Amino acid sequence: MKAFFFLVYLCLIPLSANAGVYKWVDANGQTHFGDRPPAQAASSEVKVNAAPASVDAGAQERHQKMTEFLDQQQEEREALQAANAKAEEKAEKQAELCKKLRARLKFLASVSTFYNINDQGERVYVNEAENTQIREDFRAKVRKTCGNN
């Protein structure tokens, strides 16, 4: 791809020689031009303006298509980077949630019995079957949210 752009660049810029152009008149009165001054005659250096490079319509169209393609590639790359950043953020939030759920699960294992608070603000302890059910329901929630690890 870089080689292609380099070739296009070379075709579009006018190539001018670094050597000067010299003008002199010989003994017969004829005017001559050359890239080296003559040894026997007086000469003067002439400034030559290079003709502007002409760009055909096909080259312009190819350049336009290439520019559009590169712009599209850049947009797709940026969209992919944004999606990856969003997915990474979501994974970090998920990891943090799982950390908290596992800590809560560990705490639930250390609690001997659970209770509910009734309308009068009193504790009403649940029986052993309900204790087991609460723990199992929470384990299932952790597995569903975080997987088996």
Coordinates of N, CA, C and O in Angstrom, one line a residue, residues 1 10 14 17-19 30 35 45 56 62 67-68 99 103-104 108 115 122 126 132 136 138 142 148-149:
M1 N 0.8 -1.2 0.0 CA 0.0 0.0 0.0 C 0.9 1.2 0.0 O 0.6 2.2 -0.7
L10 N 5.3 10.0 -7.0 CA 6.3 10.3 -8.0 C 5.7 10.7 -9.3 O 6.2 11.5 -10.0
P14 N 6.3 17.2 -10.4 CA 7.1 17.3 -11.6 C 8.6 17.1 -11.2 O 9.0 17.5 -10.2
A17 N 15.3 18.7 -13.1 CA 16.7 18.4 -13.0 C 17.4 19.5 -12.2 O 17.0 20.7 -12.3
N18 N 18.4 19.1 -11.5 CA 19.2 20.1 -10.7 C 20.2 20.8 -11.6 O 20.7 21.9 -11.2
A19 N 20.5 20.2 -12.7 CA 21.5 20.9 -13.6 C 20.9 22.1 -14.2 O 19.7 22.1 -14.6
Q30 N 24.8 31.6 -34.2 CA 23.7 30.7 -33.8 C 23.6 30.6 -32.3 O 24.7 30.5 -31.6
D35 N 23.3 21.7 -21.2 CA 23.3 21.5 -19.7 C 24.7 21.8 -19.1 O 24.9 21.8 -17.9
E45 N 23.4 31.4 -17.7 CA 22.5 30.4 -17.2 C 21.1 30.9 -17.4 O 20.8 32.1 -17.1
D56 N -4.6 13.1 -14.9 CA -5.8 12.7 -15.6 C -7.0 12.4 -14.7 O -6.8 12.3 -13.5
R62 N -9.3 7.6 -8.9 CA -8.6 6.6 -8.1 C -8.2 7.2 -6.7 O -8.4 6.5 -5.7
T67 N -9.0 7.6 -0.9 CA -9.3 8.5 0.2 C -10.6 8.0 1.0 O -10.6 7.9 2.2
E68 N -11.6 7.8 0.2 CA -12.9 7.3 0.8 C -12.7 6.0 1.5 O -13.2 5.8 2.6
K99 N -17.4 -10.3 42.5 CA -16.6 -10.2 43.7 C -17.5 -9.9 44.9 O -17.3 -10.6 46.0
A103 N -18.4 -12.5 48.0 CA -18.2 -12.1 49.4 C -19.5 -12.3 50.2 O -19.4 -12.8 51.4
R104 N -20.6 -11.9 49.6 CA -21.9 -12.0 50.3 C -22.2 -13.5 50.5 O -22.7 -13.9 51.6
L108 N -22.9 -15.4 54.0 CA -24.2 -16.2 54.3 C -23.8 -17.6 54.8 O -24.6 -18.2 55.6
Y115 N -33.5 -14.3 59.6 CA -34.7 -13.9 60.2 C -35.4 -12.8 59.3 O -34.7 -12.2 58.4
E122 N -40.2 -6.8 65.0 CA -39.6 -7.9 65.7 C -39.0 -8.9 64.7 O -39.5 -9.1 63.6
V126 N -36.4 -17.9 60.7 CA -36.9 -18.9 59.7 C -36.4 -20.2 60.2 O -35.4 -20.4 60.9
T132 N -31.8 -23.2 54.4 CA -31.2 -24.0 53.4 C -31.6 -23.4 52.0 O -30.8 -23.3 51.1
E136 N -29.3 -21.8 49.1 CA -29.3 -22.4 47.7 C -29.8 -21.4 46.7 O -29.2 -21.3 45.6
F138 N -29.4 -18.2 46.8 CA -28.3 -17.2 46.6 C -27.2 -17.8 45.8 O -26.6 -17.2 44.9
V142 N -25.6 -16.5 42.2 CA -24.2 -16.3 42.0 C -23.7 -17.1 40.7 O -23.0 -16.6 39.9
N148 N -19.6 -20.7 37.0 CA -19.3 -21.7 38.0 C -17.9 -21.4 38.7 O -17.6 -22.1 39.6
N149 N -17.2 -20.5 38.2 CA -15.9 -20.2 38.9 C -16.0 -19.5 40.2 O -16.6 -18.8 40.6

